[in-house]
PDB file of C-alpha atoms in Angstrom:
ATOM      1  CA  MET A   1      14.305 -48.691 -48.904  1.00 73.00           C
ATOM      2  CA  LEU A   2      16.784 -46.031 -47.807  1.00 82.00           C
ATOM      3  CA  GLN A   3      14.689 -45.190 -44.750  1.00 89.00           C
ATOM      4  CA  THR A   4      15.560 -48.588 -43.237  1.00 93.00           C
ATOM      5  CA  ILE A   5      19.286 -48.280 -44.046  1.00 95.00           C
ATOM      6  CA  LEU A   6      21.053 -46.514 -41.194  1.00 96.00           C
ATOM      7  CA  SER A   7      24.352 -44.880 -40.443  1.00 96.00           C
ATOM      8  CA  ILE A   8      25.444 -44.953 -36.808  1.00 95.00           C
ATOM      9  CA  ALA A   9      27.995 -42.366 -35.716  1.00 93.00           C
ATOM     10  CA  GLY A  10      31.211 -43.933 -34.490  1.00 91.00           C
ATOM     11  CA  LYS A  11      30.509 -47.283 -36.141  1.00 92.00           C
ATOM     12  CA  PRO A  12      31.847 -48.051 -39.616  1.00 92.00           C
ATOM     13  CA  GLY A  13      29.613 -49.114 -42.495  1.00 94.00           C
ATOM     14  CA  LEU A  14      25.858 -49.204 -42.824  1.00 97.00           C
ATOM     15  CA  TYR A  15      23.151 -51.042 -40.931  1.00 97.00           C
ATOM     16  CA  LYS A  16      19.715 -52.342 -41.825  1.00 96.00           C
ATOM     17  CA  LEU A  17      16.848 -51.777 -39.408  1.00 96.00           C
ATOM     18  CA  VAL A  18      15.564 -55.216 -38.370  1.00 96.00           C
ATOM     19  CA  SER A  19      13.264 -54.464 -35.454  1.00 95.00           C
ATOM     20  CA  ARG A  20      12.336 -51.888 -32.851  1.00 92.00           C
ATOM     21  CA  GLY A  21      12.604 -52.595 -29.145  1.00 86.00           C
ATOM     22  CA  LYS A  22      11.211 -50.586 -26.252  1.00 87.00           C
ATOM     23  CA  GLN A  23      14.251 -48.352 -25.939  1.00 90.00           C
ATOM     24  CA  ASN A  24      16.423 -49.398 -28.851  1.00 94.00           C
ATOM     25  CA  LEU A  25      16.562 -50.488 -32.458  1.00 95.00           C
ATOM     26  CA  ILE A  26      17.842 -53.857 -33.581  1.00 95.00           C
ATOM     27  CA  VAL A  27      20.141 -53.372 -36.564  1.00 97.00           C
ATOM     28  CA  GLU A  28      22.054 -55.758 -38.818  1.00 97.00           C
ATOM     29  CA  ALA A  29      25.439 -54.856 -40.281  1.00 97.00           C
ATOM     30  CA  LEU A  30      25.486 -54.652 -44.074  1.00 96.00           C
ATOM     31  CA  ASN A  31      28.775 -56.502 -44.361  1.00 92.00           C
ATOM     32  CA  GLU A  32      29.905 -60.108 -44.609  1.00 91.00           C
ATOM     33  CA  THR A  33      29.186 -60.777 -40.908  1.00 92.00           C
ATOM     34  CA  HIS A  34      25.524 -59.618 -40.913  1.00 93.00           C
ATOM     35  CA  LYS A  35      25.947 -59.246 -37.155  1.00 96.00           C
ATOM     36  CA  ARG A  36      22.876 -58.013 -35.288  1.00 96.00           C
ATOM     37  CA  MET A  37      23.156 -55.603 -32.404  1.00 95.00           C
ATOM     38  CA  PRO A  38      21.101 -53.039 -30.503  1.00 95.00           C
ATOM     39  CA  ALA A  39      21.351 -49.341 -31.272  1.00 95.00           C
ATOM     40  CA  PHE A  40      20.236 -47.036 -28.491  1.00 93.00           C
ATOM     41  CA  SER A  41      18.744 -43.555 -28.407  1.00 85.00           C
ATOM     42  CA  THR A  42      22.099 -42.213 -27.220  1.00 91.00           C
ATOM     43  CA  ASP A  43      23.695 -43.303 -30.530  1.00 93.00           C
ATOM     44  CA  ARG A  44      23.517 -40.796 -33.353  1.00 94.00           C
ATOM     45  CA  ILE A  45      21.446 -42.787 -35.839  1.00 95.00           C
ATOM     46  CA  THR A  46      20.693 -41.348 -39.258  1.00 95.00           C
ATOM     47  CA  SER A  47      18.529 -42.860 -41.953  1.00 95.00           C
ATOM     48  CA  LEU A  48      20.019 -42.502 -45.442  1.00 94.00           C
ATOM     49  CA  ALA A  49      16.649 -41.101 -46.526  1.00 93.00           C
ATOM     50  CA  ASP A  50      17.286 -38.084 -44.260  1.00 94.00           C
ATOM     51  CA  ILE A  51      20.647 -37.129 -45.777  1.00 94.00           C
ATOM     52  CA  ALA A  52      21.112 -34.689 -48.642  1.00 95.00           C
ATOM     53  CA  MET A  53      24.086 -33.342 -50.586  1.00 95.00           C
ATOM     54  CA  PHE A  54      24.628 -29.619 -50.988  1.00 95.00           C
ATOM     55  CA  THR A  55      24.497 -28.181 -54.509  1.00 95.00           C
ATOM     56  CA  GLU A  56      24.728 -24.636 -55.822  1.00 94.00           C
ATOM     57  CA  SER A  57      20.937 -24.428 -56.214  1.00 92.00           C
ATOM     58  CA  GLU A  58      19.157 -26.794 -53.811  1.00 93.00           C
ATOM     59  CA  ASP A  59      19.986 -29.789 -51.658  1.00 94.00           C
ATOM     60  CA  ILE A  60      19.594 -33.135 -53.435  1.00 95.00           C
ATOM     61  CA  PRO A  61      18.431 -36.190 -51.452  1.00 95.00           C
ATOM     62  CA  LEU A  62      21.131 -38.826 -51.023  1.00 95.00           C
ATOM     63  CA  GLY A  63      18.986 -41.372 -52.874  1.00 94.00           C
ATOM     64  CA  ASN A  64      19.091 -39.229 -56.006  1.00 95.00           C
ATOM     65  CA  VAL A  65      22.868 -38.789 -55.700  1.00 96.00           C
ATOM     66  CA  LEU A  66      23.333 -42.546 -55.257  1.00 96.00           C
ATOM     67  CA  ALA A  67      21.158 -43.099 -58.341  1.00 95.00           C
ATOM     68  CA  LYS A  68      23.404 -40.730 -60.328  1.00 96.00           C
ATOM     69  CA  VAL A  69      26.469 -42.709 -59.195  1.00 96.00           C
ATOM     70  CA  ARG A  70      24.691 -45.959 -60.152  1.00 96.00           C
ATOM     71  CA  ASP A  71      23.839 -44.587 -63.591  1.00 95.00           C
ATOM     72  CA  HIS A  72      27.388 -43.301 -64.057  1.00 95.00           C
ATOM     73  CA  GLU A  73      28.838 -46.700 -63.067  1.00 95.00           C
ATOM     74  CA  GLY A  74      26.286 -48.795 -64.944  1.00 94.00           C
ATOM     75  CA  GLY A  75      25.088 -50.461 -61.727  1.00 93.00           C
ATOM     76  CA  LYS A  76      28.569 -51.705 -60.803  1.00 94.00           C
ATOM     77  CA  LYS A  77      30.796 -50.754 -57.869  1.00 94.00           C
ATOM     78  CA  ALA A  78      32.489 -47.350 -57.982  1.00 95.00           C
ATOM     79  CA  SER A  79      35.364 -47.150 -60.443  1.00 94.00           C
ATOM     80  CA  VAL A  80      37.253 -44.871 -58.059  1.00 94.00           C
ATOM     81  CA  ASN A  81      38.982 -46.527 -55.110  1.00 94.00           C
ATOM     82  CA  TRP A  82      37.691 -44.217 -52.380  1.00 93.00           C
ATOM     83  CA  ARG A  83      40.325 -45.486 -49.922  1.00 93.00           C
ATOM     84  CA  LYS A  84      43.316 -44.482 -52.060  1.00 95.00           C
ATOM     85  CA  ALA A  85      41.948 -41.725 -54.297  1.00 94.00           C
ATOM     86  CA  SER A  86      43.584 -38.322 -54.159  1.00 95.00           C
ATOM     87  CA  ALA A  87      41.563 -35.181 -53.522  1.00 94.00           C
ATOM     88  CA  LYS A  88      41.767 -34.285 -57.231  1.00 96.00           C
ATOM     89  CA  GLU A  89      40.577 -37.745 -58.304  1.00 96.00           C
ATOM     90  CA  LEU A  90      37.612 -37.499 -55.937  1.00 96.00           C
ATOM     91  CA  THR A  91      36.579 -34.015 -57.073  1.00 95.00           C
ATOM     92  CA  ASP A  92      37.035 -34.895 -60.768  1.00 96.00           C
ATOM     93  CA  TYR A  93      34.906 -38.019 -60.342  1.00 96.00           C
ATOM     94  CA  PHE A  94      32.185 -36.268 -58.346  1.00 96.00           C
ATOM     95  CA  THR A  95      32.072 -33.403 -60.853  1.00 96.00           C
ATOM     96  CA  LYS A  96      31.107 -35.969 -63.512  1.00 96.00           C
ATOM     97  CA  VAL A  97      28.406 -37.435 -61.277  1.00 96.00           C
ATOM     98  CA  LEU A  98      26.974 -34.219 -59.795  1.00 95.00           C
ATOM     99  CA  PRO A  99      28.387 -31.223 -61.692  1.00 95.00           C
ATOM    100  CA  ASP A 100      26.716 -28.502 -59.588  1.00 95.00           C
ATOM    101  CA  TYR A 101      27.665 -29.811 -56.129  1.00 96.00           C
ATOM    102  CA  ASP A 102      28.720 -27.102 -53.677  1.00 95.00           C
ATOM    103  CA  ARG A 103      32.511 -27.337 -53.587  1.00 94.00           C
ATOM    104  CA  ASP A 104      32.680 -25.189 -50.435  1.00 94.00           C
ATOM    105  CA  ARG A 105      30.361 -27.328 -48.309  1.00 95.00           C
ATOM    106  CA  VAL A 106      30.941 -30.841 -49.699  1.00 95.00           C
ATOM    107  CA  ALA A 107      34.297 -32.054 -48.400  1.00 95.00           C
ATOM    108  CA  ASN A 108      36.383 -34.864 -49.836  1.00 95.00           C
ATOM    109  CA  SER A 109      35.465 -36.920 -46.773  1.00 95.00           C
ATOM    110  CA  HIS A 110      31.796 -36.626 -47.767  1.00 95.00           C
ATOM    111  CA  ILE A 111      32.576 -37.915 -51.267  1.00 96.00           C
ATOM    112  CA  LYS A 112      34.574 -40.812 -49.797  1.00 96.00           C
ATOM    113  CA  LYS A 113      31.703 -41.666 -47.441  1.00 95.00           C
ATOM    114  CA  LEU A 114      29.214 -41.521 -50.329  1.00 96.00           C
ATOM    115  CA  LEU A 115      31.322 -43.894 -52.446  1.00 96.00           C
ATOM    116  CA  GLN A 116      31.862 -46.229 -49.472  1.00 96.00           C
ATOM    117  CA  TRP A 117      28.121 -46.378 -48.829  1.00 95.00           C
ATOM    118  CA  TYR A 118      27.406 -46.841 -52.548  1.00 96.00           C
ATOM    119  CA  ASP A 119      29.760 -49.857 -52.691  1.00 96.00           C
ATOM    120  CA  ILE A 120      28.176 -51.364 -49.554  1.00 95.00           C
ATOM    121  CA  LEU A 121      24.687 -50.986 -51.002  1.00 95.00           C
ATOM    122  CA  ILE A 122      25.700 -52.466 -54.367  1.00 95.00           C
ATOM    123  CA  ASP A 123      27.395 -55.416 -52.611  1.00 94.00           C
ATOM    124  CA  ASN A 124      24.106 -56.073 -50.800  1.00 93.00           C
ATOM    125  CA  GLY A 125      21.993 -55.927 -53.959  1.00 93.00           C
ATOM    126  CA  ILE A 126      20.364 -52.612 -53.085  1.00 91.00           C
ATOM    127  CA  THR A 127      20.149 -50.569 -56.271  1.00 90.00           C
ATOM    128  CA  ASP A 128      16.729 -48.886 -56.191  1.00 89.00           C
ATOM    129  CA  PHE A 129      17.817 -45.717 -54.432  1.00 88.00           C
ATOM    130  CA  GLU A 130      14.946 -43.468 -55.490  1.00 79.00           C
ATOM    131  CA  LYS A 131      12.144 -45.693 -54.167  1.00 70.00           C
ATOM    132  CA  ASP A 132      10.549 -44.747 -50.845  1.00 52.00           C
ATOM    133  CA  MET A 133      13.067 -42.059 -49.925  1.00 48.00           C
ATOM    134  CA  ALA A 134      10.746 -40.076 -47.687  1.00 47.00           C
ATOM    135  CA  PRO A 135      11.125 -40.908 -43.992  1.00 44.00           C
ATOM    136  CA  THR A 136       8.106 -42.360 -42.265  1.00 43.00           C
ATOM    137  CA  GLU A 137       6.431 -40.468 -39.465  1.00 42.00           C
ATOM    138  CA  GLY A 138       7.894 -41.254 -36.067  1.00 42.00           C
ATOM    139  CA  ASP A 139      11.311 -42.411 -37.277  1.00 42.00           C
ATOM    140  CA  ASN A 140      13.887 -41.990 -34.540  1.00 42.00           C
ATOM    141  CA  VAL A 141      16.741 -40.502 -36.549  1.00 41.00           C
ATOM    142  CA  ASP A 142      18.692 -37.255 -36.807  1.00 41.00           C
ATOM    143  CA  ASP A 143      17.879 -34.741 -39.485  1.00 41.00           C
ATOM    144  CA  ARG A 144      21.342 -33.814 -40.723  1.00 41.00           C
ATOM    145  CA  LYS A 145      22.971 -33.107 -44.034  1.00 42.00           C
ATOM    146  CA  GLU A 146      26.323 -34.120 -45.443  1.00 43.00           C
TER     147      GLU A 146
END
């Protein structure tokens, strides 16, 4: 499921892959508008399945981190208001969710983005984060880590 959920650099929120065109992807916003629009090869498009969080030992796929947040929250939206939370509140919360995360390489902005994405996914009824996390061959997305 996470391989069809996309983040597009410079555009807020998350997008669902709807279709592939000749030189673009058709994506649908995962918000109340559900607006469809093209995403081009010049956009930095990243599948959530390709993102991992840094830990002290090895990188953990984002799907596993989202599942830990889901388990911590009991399947409900995040108890921390990521918009207004202080740096200490964010690090205290994330330490409960992922105790061995790399504090040097995971910035507060990454934790905020994770919680924002988690809330968007929960609002859209997407809760099975571990299923089908591996990207499919030929996906046109960046391979970056956050």
